[in-house]
Short mmCIF file of C-alpha atoms in Angstrom, two decimals:
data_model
loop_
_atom_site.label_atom_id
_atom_site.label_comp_id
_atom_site.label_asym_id
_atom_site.label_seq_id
_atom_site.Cartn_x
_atom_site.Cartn_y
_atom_site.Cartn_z
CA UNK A 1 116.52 66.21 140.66
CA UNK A 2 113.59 68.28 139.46
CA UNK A 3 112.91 70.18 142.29
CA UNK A 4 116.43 71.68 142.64
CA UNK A 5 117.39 74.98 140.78
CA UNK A 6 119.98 75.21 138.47
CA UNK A 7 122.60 77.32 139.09
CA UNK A 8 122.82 81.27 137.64
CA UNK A 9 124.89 81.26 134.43
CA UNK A 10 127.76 83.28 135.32
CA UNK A 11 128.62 86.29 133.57
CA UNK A 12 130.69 86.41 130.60
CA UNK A 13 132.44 89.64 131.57
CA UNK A 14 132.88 91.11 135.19
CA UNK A 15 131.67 94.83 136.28
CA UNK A 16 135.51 95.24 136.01
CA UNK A 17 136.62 94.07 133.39
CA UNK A 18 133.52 95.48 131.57
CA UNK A 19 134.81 99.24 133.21
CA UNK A 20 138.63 98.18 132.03
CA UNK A 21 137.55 97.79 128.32
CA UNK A 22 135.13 100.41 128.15
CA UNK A 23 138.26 102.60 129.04
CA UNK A 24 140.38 101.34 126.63
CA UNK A 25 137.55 102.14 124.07
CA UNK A 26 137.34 105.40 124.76
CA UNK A 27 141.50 105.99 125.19
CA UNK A 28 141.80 104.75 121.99
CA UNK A 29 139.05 106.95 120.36
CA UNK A 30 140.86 110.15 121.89
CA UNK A 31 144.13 109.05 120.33
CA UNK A 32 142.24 108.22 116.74
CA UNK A 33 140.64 111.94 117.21
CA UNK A 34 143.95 113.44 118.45
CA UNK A 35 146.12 111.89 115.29
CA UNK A 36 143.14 113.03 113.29
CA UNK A 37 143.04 116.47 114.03
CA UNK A 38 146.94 116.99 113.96
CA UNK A 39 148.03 116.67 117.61
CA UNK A 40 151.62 117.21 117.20
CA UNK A 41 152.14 114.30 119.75
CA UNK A 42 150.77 111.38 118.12
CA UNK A 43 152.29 112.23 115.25
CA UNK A 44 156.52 110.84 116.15
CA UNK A 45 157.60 114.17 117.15
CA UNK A 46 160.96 113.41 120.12
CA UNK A 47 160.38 115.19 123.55
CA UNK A 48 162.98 117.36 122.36
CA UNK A 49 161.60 119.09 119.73
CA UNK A 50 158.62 120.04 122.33
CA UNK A 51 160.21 123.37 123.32
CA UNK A 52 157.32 125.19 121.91
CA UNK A 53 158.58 128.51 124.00
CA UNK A 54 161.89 128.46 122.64
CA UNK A 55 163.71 128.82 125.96
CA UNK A 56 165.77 125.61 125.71
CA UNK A 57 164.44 123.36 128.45
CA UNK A 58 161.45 121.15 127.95
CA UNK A 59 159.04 121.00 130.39
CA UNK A 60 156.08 118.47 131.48
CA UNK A 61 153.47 121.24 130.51
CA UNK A 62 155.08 121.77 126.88
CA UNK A 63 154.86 117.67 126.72
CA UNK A 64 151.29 117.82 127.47
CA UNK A 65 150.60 120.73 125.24
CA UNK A 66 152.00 118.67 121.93
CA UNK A 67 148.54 116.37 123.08
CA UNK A 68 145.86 118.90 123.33
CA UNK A 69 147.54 122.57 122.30
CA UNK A 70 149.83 122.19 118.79
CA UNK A 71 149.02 120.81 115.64
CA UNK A 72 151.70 120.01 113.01
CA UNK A 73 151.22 119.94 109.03
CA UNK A 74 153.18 117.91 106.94
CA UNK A 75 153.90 118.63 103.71
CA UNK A 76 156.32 116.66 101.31
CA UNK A 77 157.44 118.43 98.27
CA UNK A 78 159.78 116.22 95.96
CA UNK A 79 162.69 114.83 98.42
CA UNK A 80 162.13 118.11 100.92
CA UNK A 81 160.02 117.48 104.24
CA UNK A 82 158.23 120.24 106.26
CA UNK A 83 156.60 119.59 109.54
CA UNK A 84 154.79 123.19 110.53
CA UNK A 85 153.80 123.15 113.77
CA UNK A 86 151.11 126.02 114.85
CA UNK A 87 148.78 126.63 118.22
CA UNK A 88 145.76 124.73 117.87
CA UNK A 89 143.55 127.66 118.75
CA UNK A 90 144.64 130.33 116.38
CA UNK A 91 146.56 128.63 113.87
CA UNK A 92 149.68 130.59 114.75
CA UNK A 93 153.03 128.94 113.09
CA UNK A 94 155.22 128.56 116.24
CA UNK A 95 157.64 126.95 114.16
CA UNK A 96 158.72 124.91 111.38
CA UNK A 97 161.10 121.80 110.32
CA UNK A 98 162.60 121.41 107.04
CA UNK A 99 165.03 118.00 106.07
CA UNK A 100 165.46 116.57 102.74
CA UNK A 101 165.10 113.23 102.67
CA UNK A 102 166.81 111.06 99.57
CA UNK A 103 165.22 107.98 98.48
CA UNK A 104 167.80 104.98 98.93
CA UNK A 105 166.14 103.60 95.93
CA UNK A 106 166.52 106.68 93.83
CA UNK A 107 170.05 107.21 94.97
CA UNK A 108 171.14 103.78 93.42
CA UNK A 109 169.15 103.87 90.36
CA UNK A 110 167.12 101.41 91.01
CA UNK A 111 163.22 101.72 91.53
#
């Protein structure tokens, strides 16, 4: 059997699948750089809240803009939470979320 050629290895990964992951690479980079820089939509704001025009319907564009066109700041000060949510472009505060938020552990005395 010396004169017969062995057969080509076959590739590990496929064209495809090769495409498939390199797209997942890159979807997850934009999301790691979108939380990074404060996109107000990776960071557990509802659909509801996205009514960045104040006109009381939410809309696919106002969705889409909480991904590339607001950034929120949180700030925690003692049990009182702020979420300030501005225009990624000029920094202009289109609005802003206060709650307080008690600690169940405080509340029972136990830490």
């Amino acid at each position: 059997m010396a004169g017969f050629p062995t057969p080509a290895a076959r590739p590990r990964f496929s064209l495809r699948r090769k495409v498939l992951l390199g797209f997942v690479a890159v979807l997850l980079a934009a999301m790691a750089w979108l939380h990074f820089t404060g996109a107000a939509g990776t960071h557990g704001i509802s659909s509801e809240d996205m009514d960045w025009n104040g006109d009381g319907t939410v809309t696919e564009s106002e969705i889409a803009q909480a991904f590339y066109a607001v950034v929120v700041k949180q700030t925690k000060e003692g049990p009182r939470q702020c979420n300030t949510f501005a225009w990624r472009r000029n920094g202009e505060t289109i609005r802003m979320d206060c709650k307080t938020v008690f600690d169940a552990g405080a509340a029972s005395g136990k830490e």
